[in-house]
Coordinates of C-alpha atoms in Angstrom, one line a residue:
M1496 CA 25.6 5.7 11.7
K1497 CA 27.3 8.1 9.2
L1498 CA 27.2 8.0 5.5
N1499 CA 30.3 7.1 3.6
S1500 CA 29.6 9.9 1.2
A1501 CA 27.4 13.0 1.4
L1502 CA 24.1 14.0 -0.2
S1503 CA 23.7 17.5 -1.6
L1504 CA 23.1 20.3 0.9
V1505 CA 20.2 21.4 -1.3
A1506 CA 18.5 18.0 -0.9
L1507 CA 19.1 17.8 2.8
S1508 CA 17.8 21.3 3.4
V1509 CA 14.6 20.4 1.6
V1510 CA 14.2 17.3 3.6
S1511 CA 15.0 19.2 6.8
V1512 CA 12.1 21.6 6.2
L1513 CA 9.7 18.7 5.9
Q1514 CA 11.2 16.8 8.9
V1515 CA 8.6 16.7 11.7
A1516 CA 9.5 13.3 13.3
Q1517 CA 12.6 11.7 14.6
A1518 CA 13.8 8.6 12.8
A1519 CA 14.1 6.7 16.1
S1520 CA 10.5 7.1 17.2
V1521 CA 9.1 4.4 19.4
Y1522 CA 6.8 2.1 17.3
E1523 CA 3.8 0.0 18.3
V1524 CA 2.2 -2.8 16.3
V1525 CA -1.4 -1.8 15.9
N1526 CA -2.9 -4.9 14.3
I1527 CA -2.3 -7.1 17.3
E1528 CA -4.8 -8.8 19.6
D1529 CA -3.9 -11.0 22.5
A1530 CA -0.3 -11.1 21.3
D1531 CA -1.3 -12.4 17.9
L1532 CA -1.4 -10.6 14.5
K1533 CA -4.4 -10.0 12.4
G1534 CA -2.2 -10.4 9.4
T1535 CA -3.7 -12.6 6.7
L1536 CA -7.0 -13.7 5.2
T1537 CA -8.9 -16.6 6.7
D1538 CA -7.8 -20.0 5.2
T1539 CA -4.4 -18.7 4.0
A1540 CA -1.0 -19.4 5.4
N1541 CA 1.0 -16.2 4.6
G1542 CA 0.2 -12.5 4.7
Y1543 CA 2.3 -9.5 3.5
G1544 CA 1.8 -5.8 4.0
Q1545 CA 2.5 -4.0 0.7
S1546 CA 1.6 -0.3 1.0
V1547 CA -0.3 2.2 3.2
N1548 CA -1.6 5.7 2.4
A1549 CA -2.1 8.9 4.4
S1550 CA -5.6 7.8 5.4
N1551 CA -4.1 4.6 6.9
E1552 CA -5.6 2.3 4.3
L1553 CA -3.4 -0.6 3.7
V1554 CA -3.2 -3.1 0.8
G1555 CA -1.6 -6.5 1.0
V1556 CA -1.3 -10.0 -0.4
S1557 CA -2.2 -13.3 1.2
R1558 CA -0.7 -16.5 -0.3
G1559 CA -1.0 -20.2 0.2
R1560 CA -4.4 -21.6 0.9
T1561 CA -3.9 -23.9 3.9
N1562 CA -4.7 -27.1 2.2
L1563 CA -2.0 -26.4 -0.4
T1564 CA 1.0 -26.3 2.0
T1565 CA 3.9 -28.6 2.0
T1566 CA 6.8 -29.3 4.4
D1567 CA 9.4 -28.0 1.9
A1568 CA 10.1 -24.8 3.9
D1569 CA 13.8 -24.5 4.3
G1570 CA 13.3 -21.4 6.5
A1571 CA 12.4 -19.4 3.4
T1572 CA 12.1 -15.7 3.9
T1573 CA 11.1 -14.7 0.4
I1574 CA 8.8 -11.7 0.4
T1575 CA 6.4 -10.7 -2.5
D1576 CA 8.5 -8.2 -4.4
V1577 CA 7.3 -5.9 -7.1
Q1578 CA 10.2 -6.2 -9.4
D1579 CA 9.9 -10.0 -9.4
A1580 CA 6.1 -9.9 -10.1
I1581 CA 6.6 -10.9 -13.8
N1582 CA 8.4 -14.1 -12.7
A1583 CA 5.5 -16.0 -11.3
D1584 CA 7.0 -17.8 -8.3
T1585 CA 3.6 -19.3 -7.4
S1586 CA 3.2 -22.1 -5.2
I1587 CA 1.6 -25.1 -6.6
T1588 CA 1.9 -27.6 -9.4
Y1589 CA 0.8 -26.0 -12.7
S1590 CA -0.2 -28.1 -15.6
T1591 CA -2.5 -27.8 -18.7
L1592 CA -4.0 -31.1 -17.7
T1593 CA -5.3 -30.1 -14.3
E1594 CA -7.4 -27.2 -13.0
I1595 CA -5.4 -24.0 -12.5
I1596 CA -5.5 -23.1 -8.8
G1597 CA -5.1 -19.4 -8.0
N1598 CA -3.2 -19.1 -4.8
S1599 CA -2.5 -15.4 -4.3
F1600 CA -5.2 -13.1 -2.9
T1601 CA -5.5 -9.3 -2.5
F1602 CA -6.8 -7.7 0.6
H1603 CA -7.1 -4.3 2.3
A1604 CA -7.1 -3.3 5.9
L1605 CA -8.4 -0.1 7.4
E1606 CA -7.6 1.7 10.6
N1607 CA -11.2 2.8 10.9
D1608 CA -12.7 -0.5 10.0
A1609 CA -16.2 -0.7 11.6
T1610 CA -15.7 -4.4 12.5
S1611 CA -12.2 -4.6 13.6
P1612 CA -9.3 -2.0 13.0
W1613 CA -6.7 -3.3 10.5
L1614 CA -8.7 -6.5 9.8
P1615 CA -7.5 -8.0 6.5
T1616 CA -10.5 -7.9 4.2
F1617 CA -10.6 -9.8 0.9
E1618 CA -10.9 -7.7 -2.2
S1619 CA -11.8 -9.5 -5.4
V1620 CA -9.8 -8.8 -8.6
N1621 CA -10.7 -10.1 -12.0
G1622 CA -13.4 -12.3 -10.5
S1623 CA -11.1 -13.9 -7.9
I1624 CA -12.8 -15.8 -5.0
A1625 CA -12.1 -15.3 -1.3
P1626 CA -10.0 -18.2 0.0
S1627 CA -12.6 -18.9 2.7
D1628 CA -15.2 -19.4 -0.1
V1629 CA -13.1 -21.7 -2.3
T1630 CA -14.4 -25.3 -2.5
T1631 CA -14.1 -28.1 -5.1
D1632 CA -17.3 -26.9 -6.7
N1633 CA -16.3 -23.2 -6.4
P1634 CA -12.6 -23.0 -7.3
N1635 CA -10.5 -19.9 -7.7
S1636 CA -8.2 -19.7 -10.7
V1637 CA -7.0 -16.1 -10.5
D1638 CA -3.8 -14.9 -8.9
S1639 CA -3.8 -11.3 -7.8
Y1640 CA -1.3 -8.9 -6.1
F1641 CA -1.6 -5.4 -4.7
F1642 CA 1.6 -3.2 -4.9
D1643 CA 0.6 0.3 -4.0
I1644 CA -2.3 2.6 -3.0
N1645 CA -2.4 6.5 -3.2
D1646 CA -4.1 8.9 -0.8
A1647 CA -7.3 8.8 -2.8
G1648 CA -7.6 5.1 -2.3
V1649 CA -6.7 4.2 -5.9
R1650 CA -4.8 0.9 -5.8
V1651 CA -2.6 -0.9 -8.4
G1652 CA -1.1 -4.3 -8.9
S1653 CA -0.9 -7.4 -11.1
M1654 CA -3.3 -10.2 -11.9
S1655 CA -3.7 -13.3 -14.0
A1656 CA -6.6 -14.1 -16.2
P1657 CA -9.2 -16.7 -15.1
E1658 CA -8.9 -20.3 -16.2
I1659 CA -10.4 -21.4 -19.6
K1660 CA -11.0 -25.1 -20.2
I1661 CA -11.5 -26.9 -23.5
D1662 CA -12.2 -30.5 -24.4
Y1663 CA -9.1 -32.8 -24.2
A1664 CA -8.3 -34.5 -27.5
G1665 CA -4.9 -35.9 -26.8
S1666 CA -3.7 -39.5 -26.8
S1667 CA -4.3 -40.3 -23.1
T1668 CA -7.6 -41.6 -21.8
S1669 CA -7.0 -40.1 -18.3
Y1670 CA -8.1 -36.6 -19.0
D1671 CA -11.3 -34.8 -20.0
Y1672 CA -10.1 -31.2 -20.4
W1673 CA -7.1 -28.9 -21.1
Y1674 CA -6.8 -25.7 -19.0
Y1675 CA -5.1 -22.4 -19.8
R1676 CA -5.3 -18.7 -19.1
N1677 CA -5.2 -15.8 -21.6
Y1678 CA -2.4 -14.1 -19.6
E1679 CA -0.3 -14.9 -16.5
N1680 CA 0.5 -11.3 -15.4
R1681 CA -1.3 -8.1 -16.3
G1682 CA -1.3 -4.8 -14.5
F1683 CA -4.5 -3.3 -13.2
V1684 CA -5.8 -0.2 -11.4
K1685 CA -8.9 0.0 -9.1
A1686 CA -10.5 3.3 -8.1
S1687 CA -11.7 1.8 -4.7
A1688 CA -12.3 -1.4 -2.9
D1689 CA -15.7 -1.8 -4.5
A1690 CA -14.7 -0.6 -8.0
T1691 CA -14.1 -2.9 -10.9
E1692 CA -10.4 -3.1 -11.9
V1693 CA -9.2 -1.6 -15.2
E1694 CA -6.7 -3.6 -17.1
L1695 CA -3.3 -2.1 -18.0
P1696 CA -2.2 -4.2 -20.9
P1697 CA 1.4 -4.1 -22.3
P1698 CA 2.2 -3.0 -25.8
F1699 CA 2.8 -6.6 -26.9
T1700 CA 0.2 -9.4 -26.4
E1701 CA 0.1 -11.2 -29.7
Y1702 CA 2.7 -12.9 -31.9
T1703 CA 2.5 -13.1 -35.7
N1704 CA 4.7 -15.7 -37.5
S1705 CA 6.3 -15.4 -40.9
S1706 CA 3.1 -16.9 -42.5
D1707 CA 1.1 -14.1 -41.0
V1708 CA -0.7 -16.3 -38.5
T1709 CA -1.4 -14.6 -35.2
A1710 CA -1.6 -16.3 -31.7
N1711 CA -2.4 -14.7 -28.3
V1712 CA 0.6 -15.0 -25.9
G1713 CA -0.9 -12.7 -23.3
G1714 CA 2.3 -10.7 -22.7
V1715 CA 3.2 -9.5 -19.3
S1716 CA 2.7 -6.2 -17.4
S1717 CA 2.7 -5.0 -13.8
A1718 CA 1.6 -1.8 -12.2
S1719 CA 4.2 -1.1 -9.5
A1720 CA 3.3 2.3 -8.0
I1721 CA 0.8 5.2 -8.2
N1722 CA 1.3 8.8 -7.3
Q1723 CA -1.2 11.4 -6.0
N1724 CA -2.0 12.5 -9.6
N1725 CA -3.0 8.9 -10.6
L1726 CA 0.1 8.4 -12.7
I1727 CA 1.1 4.8 -12.6
A1728 CA 4.6 3.4 -13.0
G1729 CA 5.2 -0.1 -14.1
Y1730 CA 6.5 -2.2 -17.0
G1731 CA 5.4 -4.6 -19.7
S1732 CA 6.3 -6.7 -22.7
V1733 CA 7.1 -5.1 -26.1
D1734 CA 8.1 -8.4 -27.8
L1735 CA 9.1 -12.0 -27.3
S1736 CA 12.7 -13.0 -26.8
T1737 CA 14.2 -14.7 -29.8
Y1738 CA 13.9 -18.0 -28.1
G1739 CA 10.3 -17.3 -27.0
A1740 CA 9.4 -16.4 -30.5
S1741 CA 10.8 -19.7 -31.8
I1742 CA 8.7 -21.6 -29.3
V1743 CA 5.5 -19.8 -30.2
S1744 CA 6.2 -20.2 -33.9
S1745 CA 6.6 -23.9 -33.4
C1746 CA 3.3 -24.0 -31.4
I1747 CA 1.5 -22.3 -34.4
S1748 CA 3.1 -24.6 -36.9
N1749 CA 2.1 -27.7 -35.0
D1750 CA -1.4 -26.5 -34.1
S1751 CA -3.9 -29.4 -34.3
D1752 CA -6.8 -31.0 -32.4
S1753 CA -4.3 -33.1 -30.4
S1754 CA -1.9 -30.1 -29.8
P1755 CA -3.9 -26.9 -29.7
V1756 CA -1.8 -23.7 -30.0
D1757 CA -3.3 -22.2 -26.8
I1758 CA -2.3 -25.3 -24.8
C1759 CA 1.2 -25.4 -26.3
I1760 CA 1.7 -21.7 -25.4
Q1761 CA 0.3 -22.1 -21.9
S1762 CA 2.5 -25.2 -21.2
N1763 CA 5.6 -23.2 -22.2
Q1764 CA 4.4 -20.2 -20.0
F1765 CA 4.1 -22.6 -17.0
D1766 CA 7.6 -23.9 -17.7
G1767 CA 9.1 -20.5 -17.9
Y1768 CA 10.3 -20.8 -21.5
L1769 CA 8.4 -17.8 -22.9
T1770 CA 10.4 -14.8 -22.0
Y1771 CA 9.8 -11.2 -23.1
K1772 CA 11.5 -8.0 -23.9
T1773 CA 10.1 -5.5 -21.4
R1774 CA 10.1 -1.7 -21.1
A1775 CA 9.3 0.8 -18.3
L1776 CA 5.8 2.2 -18.8
V1777 CA 3.6 4.8 -17.3
W1778 CA -0.2 4.9 -17.4
Q1779 CA -2.2 8.0 -16.7
Y1780 CA -5.5 6.9 -15.0
N1781 CA -8.1 9.5 -15.8
T1782 CA -11.2 10.5 -13.8
D1783 CA -13.5 9.0 -16.5
G1784 CA -11.8 5.6 -16.0
S1785 CA -9.8 5.8 -19.2
V1786 CA -6.1 5.1 -19.3
T1787 CA -3.3 6.5 -21.5
R1788 CA -0.1 4.5 -21.7
T1789 CA 3.4 5.8 -22.4
E1790 CA 6.5 3.7 -23.1
L1791 CA 9.7 5.0 -21.5
P1792 CA 13.0 4.9 -23.4
L1793 CA 15.5 2.1 -22.9
G1794 CA 18.9 3.0 -21.5
L1795 CA 20.6 2.2 -24.8
D1796 CA 19.9 2.0 -28.5
P1797 CA 19.4 -1.7 -29.4
G1798 CA 20.0 -1.1 -33.1
T1799 CA 19.7 -4.3 -35.0
K1800 CA 20.7 -6.5 -32.0
T1801 CA 18.1 -9.1 -31.1
Y1802 CA 19.2 -9.4 -27.4
T1803 CA 16.4 -9.5 -24.7
F1804 CA 16.9 -6.0 -23.4
L1805 CA 14.8 -5.2 -20.3
A1806 CA 13.6 -2.2 -18.4
Q1807 CA 11.2 -1.7 -15.5
G1808 CA 9.5 1.2 -13.8
I1809 CA 9.1 0.5 -10.1
G1810 CA 8.5 3.8 -8.3
L1811 CA 7.6 7.4 -8.9
N1812 CA 7.0 10.7 -7.1
D1813 CA 4.3 13.3 -7.4
N1814 CA 6.4 15.2 -10.0
G1815 CA 6.1 12.3 -12.4
V1816 CA 9.8 11.2 -12.1
V1817 CA 9.9 7.5 -12.5
V1818 CA 12.6 5.2 -11.1
G1819 CA 13.5 1.5 -11.8
R1820 CA 16.2 -0.1 -13.9
S1821 CA 17.2 -0.7 -17.5
H1822 CA 19.8 -2.4 -19.5
V1823 CA 22.5 0.1 -20.4
Y1824 CA 26.0 0.3 -21.8
R1825 CA 28.0 1.8 -18.9
N1826 CA 29.7 5.0 -20.0
G1827 CA 28.7 4.3 -23.6
N1828 CA 30.9 1.2 -23.8
T1829 CA 29.1 -1.4 -25.9
D1830 CA 31.3 -4.1 -24.2
D1831 CA 29.9 -3.2 -20.8
L1832 CA 26.2 -4.2 -20.8
Y1833 CA 24.6 -4.0 -17.4
Y1834 CA 21.2 -4.0 -15.8
D1835 CA 21.4 -0.8 -13.7
A1836 CA 19.2 1.6 -11.7
A1837 CA 17.7 4.4 -13.7
Y1838 CA 15.2 7.3 -13.5
W1839 CA 13.2 9.0 -16.2
T1840 CA 12.3 12.7 -16.3
K1841 CA 10.3 14.8 -18.7
N1842 CA 12.1 17.3 -20.9
S1843 CA 10.9 20.7 -22.0
D1844 CA 8.8 19.0 -24.8
G1845 CA 7.0 16.8 -22.2
E1846 CA 8.8 13.7 -23.4
Y1847 CA 10.4 11.3 -21.0
E1848 CA 14.2 10.9 -21.1
Y1849 CA 16.3 8.1 -19.6
N1850 CA 18.9 8.9 -16.9
W1851 CA 21.5 6.4 -15.6
I1852 CA 22.2 6.3 -11.9
P1853 CA 25.9 5.9 -11.6
V1854 CA 27.4 2.9 -9.8
E1855 CA 29.6 3.4 -6.7
S1856 CA 32.4 1.4 -8.4
S1857 CA 33.0 -0.7 -11.5
S1858 CA 32.7 -3.8 -9.3
V1859 CA 28.9 -3.4 -9.1
L1860 CA 27.2 -6.2 -10.9
S1861 CA 23.7 -4.7 -11.1
S1862 CA 21.5 -2.1 -9.4
V1863 CA 17.9 -1.2 -9.1
A1864 CA 16.0 1.9 -7.8
Y1865 CA 12.8 1.3 -5.9
D1866 CA 11.4 4.7 -4.9
I1867 CA 11.9 8.5 -5.1
N1868 CA 10.4 11.2 -2.9
N1869 CA 9.2 14.6 -3.9
S1870 CA 12.6 16.1 -3.1
G1871 CA 14.3 13.9 -5.7
I1872 CA 15.9 11.5 -3.3
V1873 CA 16.1 8.0 -4.7
V1874 CA 16.6 4.7 -2.8
G1875 CA 17.5 1.4 -4.2
S1876 CA 20.2 -1.3 -4.0
Y1877 CA 23.2 -2.7 -5.8
T1878 CA 24.9 -6.1 -6.0
K1879 CA 28.6 -6.7 -5.7
Y1880 CA 31.1 -9.1 -4.2
I1881 CA 32.1 -8.2 -0.6
D1882 CA 34.7 -10.4 1.2
G1883 CA 34.3 -13.0 -1.6
Y1884 CA 30.5 -13.3 -1.4
Q1885 CA 27.9 -11.7 -3.6
R1886 CA 26.0 -9.2 -1.4
T1887 CA 23.3 -6.5 -2.0
K1888 CA 23.6 -3.1 -0.3
F1889 CA 21.0 -0.3 -0.2
F1890 CA 21.9 3.1 -1.5
V1891 CA 20.6 6.7 -1.4
Y1892 CA 21.0 8.9 -4.5
D1893 CA 20.3 12.6 -5.1
T1894 CA 18.9 13.4 -8.5
N1895 CA 19.6 17.1 -7.8
T1896 CA 23.3 16.4 -8.3
P1897 CA 23.1 13.7 -11.0
D1898 CA 26.9 13.4 -11.4
T1899 CA 27.4 12.5 -7.7
K1900 CA 27.6 8.8 -7.0
P1901 CA 25.0 7.0 -4.8
V1902 CA 25.6 7.0 -1.0
T1903 CA 25.9 3.7 0.9
P1904 CA 24.8 4.2 4.5
N1905 CA 26.9 2.4 7.1
D1906 CA 24.0 0.4 8.7
F1907 CA 25.1 -1.0 12.1
Y1908 CA 28.8 -0.2 11.6
T1909 CA 31.1 2.7 11.0
Y1910 CA 32.1 1.1 7.7
T1911 CA 30.4 -0.7 4.8
S1912 CA 29.5 -4.1 6.2
D1913 CA 28.9 -7.3 4.2
L1914 CA 25.3 -7.4 5.5
S1915 CA 23.0 -7.5 2.5
S1916 CA 20.2 -4.8 2.6
K1917 CA 17.5 -3.5 0.4
A1918 CA 15.7 -0.1 0.7
K1919 CA 12.1 -0.4 -0.4
D1920 CA 10.6 3.1 0.2
I1921 CA 11.3 6.7 1.1
N1922 CA 8.8 9.2 2.3
N1923 CA 8.9 13.0 2.0
L1924 CA 10.5 13.4 5.4
G1925 CA 13.6 11.4 4.2
Q1926 CA 12.7 8.3 6.2
V1927 CA 13.7 5.0 4.5
V1928 CA 12.5 1.5 5.2
G1929 CA 13.6 -1.9 3.9
Y1930 CA 15.3 -4.9 5.3
I1931 CA 18.9 -6.0 6.3
E1932 CA 20.6 -9.2 7.2
T1933 CA 21.4 -9.6 10.9
S1934 CA 23.9 -12.4 10.9
E1935 CA 27.5 -12.5 9.7
E1936 CA 27.4 -16.2 8.9
K1937 CA 29.2 -16.5 5.6
Q1938 CA 27.8 -19.7 4.0
L1939 CA 24.4 -20.2 5.5
P1940 CA 21.1 -18.3 4.8
R1941 CA 21.1 -15.2 6.9
P1942 CA 18.0 -14.0 8.8
K1943 CA 16.7 -10.5 8.0
D1944 CA 15.1 -7.7 10.0
A1945 CA 13.3 -4.6 8.9
F1946 CA 15.1 -1.3 9.2
L1947 CA 14.3 2.4 9.5
Y1948 CA 16.9 4.9 8.2
D1949 CA 16.8 8.7 8.4
V1950 CA 18.5 10.6 5.5
N1951 CA 18.5 13.7 7.6
T1952 CA 20.1 12.4 10.8
Q1953 CA 21.9 9.5 9.2
E1954 CA 20.5 7.3 11.9
F1955 CA 20.0 3.6 11.2
D1956 CA 17.8 1.4 13.4
D1957 CA 16.6 -2.2 13.4
L1958 CA 12.8 -1.7 13.7
N1959 CA 12.5 -4.5 16.2
N1960 CA 14.6 -2.4 18.6
L1961 CA 12.1 0.4 18.4
L1962 CA 9.0 -1.6 19.3
T1963 CA 7.1 -1.5 22.6
C1964 CA 7.1 -4.7 24.7
E1965 CA 3.5 -5.5 23.8
S1966 CA 4.4 -5.3 20.1
K1967 CA 7.0 -8.1 20.7
G1968 CA 4.5 -10.5 22.3
Y1969 CA 5.1 -9.5 26.0
E1970 CA 2.5 -8.8 28.6
Q1971 CA 2.8 -7.2 32.0
D1972 CA 1.4 -8.6 35.2
S1973 CA -0.1 -6.7 38.1
D1974 CA 3.4 -6.4 39.7
G1975 CA 4.8 -4.8 36.6
N1976 CA 6.8 -7.8 35.5
W1977 CA 7.0 -8.6 31.8
A1978 CA 6.8 -12.1 30.3
K1979 CA 6.0 -13.5 26.9
H1980 CA 2.4 -14.3 26.2
Q1981 CA 1.8 -18.1 26.1
F1982 CA -0.4 -19.9 23.6
T1983 CA -1.9 -23.3 24.3
V1984 CA -3.0 -25.4 21.3
T1985 CA -4.5 -28.9 21.2
D1986 CA -4.3 -31.3 18.2
A1987 CA -6.5 -34.1 16.9
S1988 CA -4.9 -36.6 19.3
G1989 CA -5.7 -34.4 22.3
N1990 CA -2.1 -33.5 22.8
T1991 CA -1.5 -30.0 24.2
L1992 CA 1.3 -27.6 23.1
T1993 CA 2.1 -24.5 25.0
Y1994 CA 4.6 -22.0 23.4
D1995 CA 5.7 -18.4 23.8
A1996 CA 4.5 -15.6 21.5
D1997 CA 7.3 -14.4 19.1
I1998 CA 6.9 -11.6 16.6
R1999 CA 9.8 -10.3 14.5
I2000 CA 9.5 -7.6 11.8
V2001 CA 11.4 -8.9 8.8
E2002 CA 10.6 -6.5 6.0
A2003 CA 9.3 -2.9 5.8
N2004 CA 7.8 -2.1 2.4
K2005 CA 6.2 1.3 2.8
I2006 CA 6.3 4.4 5.1
N2007 CA 3.8 7.3 4.7
D2008 CA 4.6 10.9 5.7
E2009 CA 3.1 10.3 9.2
G2010 CA 5.6 7.5 9.8
V2011 CA 3.1 4.6 9.6
I2012 CA 4.8 1.5 8.1
A2013 CA 3.3 -1.4 6.1
A2014 CA 5.5 -4.4 6.8
T2015 CA 5.8 -8.1 7.1
A2016 CA 6.5 -10.0 10.4
F2017 CA 7.4 -13.6 11.2
V2018 CA 5.2 -15.1 14.0
R2019 CA 5.8 -18.3 15.8
K2020 CA 3.2 -21.1 15.2
P2021 CA 3.0 -24.9 15.6
V2022 CA 3.8 -27.2 12.7
Y2023 CA 1.2 -29.8 11.7
E2024 CA 1.7 -33.1 9.9
T2025 CA 1.2 -33.3 6.1
D2026 CA 0.9 -36.2 3.8
S2027 CA 3.0 -37.0 0.7
N2028 CA 0.9 -34.6 -1.3
G2029 CA 1.5 -31.8 1.1
D2030 CA -2.1 -31.9 2.5
L2031 CA -2.8 -31.6 6.2
V2032 CA -3.4 -34.9 8.0
L2033 CA -6.8 -34.5 9.5
D2034 CA -9.0 -36.6 11.7
D2035 CA -12.7 -37.2 11.1
N2036 CA -13.6 -33.9 12.6
G2037 CA -11.1 -32.0 10.5
N2038 CA -8.5 -31.4 13.2
P2039 CA -4.8 -31.6 12.5
T2040 CA -2.0 -33.4 14.3
F2041 CA 1.3 -31.9 15.6
S2042 CA 4.4 -32.6 13.6
L2043 CA 7.0 -34.1 16.0
D2044 CA 10.8 -34.0 16.0
G2045 CA 13.2 -36.9 16.5
N2046 CA 12.6 -36.6 20.3
G2047 CA 8.9 -36.8 20.0
Q2048 CA 8.4 -33.1 20.7
P2049 CA 6.2 -30.8 18.6
V2050 CA 7.8 -28.5 16.2
T2051 CA 7.2 -24.8 16.0
S2052 CA 8.2 -22.6 13.1
Y2053 CA 7.6 -19.1 11.7
L2054 CA 5.2 -17.8 9.1
P2055 CA 4.8 -14.3 7.6
R2056 CA 2.0 -11.9 8.6
M2057 CA 1.1 -8.4 7.5
V2058 CA 1.9 -5.9 10.2
V2059 CA 1.2 -2.2 10.7
L2060 CA 3.6 -0.1 12.7
K2061 CA 2.7 3.4 14.1
P2062 CA 4.8 5.9 16.0
T2063 CA 3.7 6.3 19.6
S2064 CA 4.4 9.0 22.1
S2065 CA 2.8 7.0 25.0
G2066 CA 5.2 4.1 25.1
T2067 CA 8.8 3.3 25.3
A2068 CA 11.0 0.9 23.4
C2069 CA 11.2 -2.5 25.0
A2070 CA 14.4 -2.9 27.0
I2071 CA 13.9 -6.6 27.8
D2072 CA 16.9 -8.7 26.8
S2073 CA 15.4 -11.4 24.6
S2074 CA 18.4 -13.7 25.2
T2075 CA 17.4 -14.0 28.9
N2076 CA 13.7 -14.4 27.9
S2077 CA 14.1 -17.2 25.4
S2078 CA 11.0 -18.8 24.0
S2079 CA 10.0 -22.1 25.5
T2080 CA 7.6 -24.9 24.8
A2081 CA 5.8 -27.3 27.0
Y2082 CA 4.1 -30.4 25.6
S2083 CA 1.7 -32.7 27.3
R2084 CA -0.6 -35.5 26.1
K2085 CA -3.7 -34.2 27.7
G2086 CA -7.0 -33.9 25.9
A2087 CA -8.6 -30.5 25.6
A2088 CA -11.0 -28.6 23.4
G2089 CA -9.7 -27.9 19.9
L2090 CA -8.9 -24.4 18.8
G2091 CA -9.2 -22.6 15.5
W2092 CA -6.0 -23.8 13.7
L2093 CA -6.4 -22.6 10.1
L2094 CA -4.2 -19.6 10.8
L2095 CA -1.6 -21.5 12.8
L2096 CA 0.2 -23.2 9.9
P2097 CA 4.0 -23.4 9.5
L2098 CA 5.9 -21.0 7.3
V2099 CA 6.1 -22.5 3.8
W2100 CA 7.0 -20.8 0.6
L2101 CA 5.4 -23.2 -1.8
R2102 CA 7.6 -23.9 -4.9
R2103 CA 6.5 -24.2 -8.4
Q2104 CA 6.8 -27.7 -9.9
R2105 CA 6.8 -27.8 -13.6
T2106 CA 4.4 -30.3 -15.1
R2107 CA 3.3 -30.4 -18.7

């Protein structure tokens, strides 16, 4: 599809020189075995592909230990997103009166893995424990996330501190300890899978009140991206918001044996009441393991205003140009405060300067830039009302012509549709990946698919339409006929469920210059019964029971899995009409040997419940 505006000829010519692959290459899923994905760690429910480098080393995140799941799914399609990392959307009840359960785990997967190619392999960060090793006596209290990896294998992300417990001295007789962490989100860098992570603290981690009493609040930071020169882009706290400062001041003033300041602060962290002023940051990771931090300028002069102004660095290229977003007064008008996409470049003195990315119209409510390639082409998204509904559209912007407005590609249509979309990454060939809605339903949640867009050819494709049949769960018989692979699963009652394989790519997060894509897919799995606490209902042998619908039939649902897509020259895109090959299920109450079910749990995006 054509653009509704044009990028500069200079930028397109640079991309053209680098272009060696067609945007509409045929893709195959390479981390698939017997029509199922190797897409998450053992004993976790959800897996997400975050980034992949030129050596085909992938980093990802697994979330949701299986015994923590609930039935509160609502068809959620939330994906771990770097710009939301500071807002801990973790999955379980958090309280200073109970042990803190870390529920997000980092992993890597290697194409040349000696055991199994692309096998998710747990990678400890800040002392985190593999989900398969977690027990009551060996708990994990650390949450960790990978966001990027460069070609040297240096990876970056965000982590929490481990739990600290102190003797309980409150009024209740039901508790023995209080629990807290020194920080909830802190950026880190790791030189390799076996290396110890290096913390990337923000400028602000402690608060001092008017009486000169200081308390640790931890602050927040996240390392979002790393380039080939080990320059890291991210963001971190520079101060508390005015409201947050008042809360911490109260915690300090009321510090006592029955209300310790650390517990008061942690309780408010869990409840989301401590908010921070943040700034875009870069860290230079040096060969000796040292780190140099630089704060990037805000998009406006805050003067004496005490507003909670924010800025984030989210992506960068090998030239050190950083992209993200910042509060800004549009066109210098102090009545027009917005949170808009931005990029930062160095001036002749080597100092970073802020650059606003213009909005396509005054109706844009906000915008964000996610990535920039070495030719200076930025991808991001903006939010505005389309046909009366708030939608998000991805854009392409050329920093070589900074006065030109961003371009909105015309996705599946010859005009700007109301399908929300988000571009997550662009490589040096001008290939863009992200996700887009696939339904025009106005008032209900819309399903999403991953897309591939080529800046050069202006070609836009649903990645699912580029997959081989095997990559979509089909298998071919000796007569050349294709049919969906069928799984047979038996529950604790001896009931047998047979269902068709179903794999759908729902978000693409990273594409390297060879066209290899790190993404997330939804795969079809059975749903098992859970109790009122959200724990699986198990028999004496630890086997689960199928969840049944109103007609007494088992329920299947979808859960996320990390997926790796590679261009292939030996296959063709699957031409089978899925509407005539619809998934089916067969249910019988026949006893059979149980199967490994820990990776067959329903899609559940566990929600935080706030408990003091």
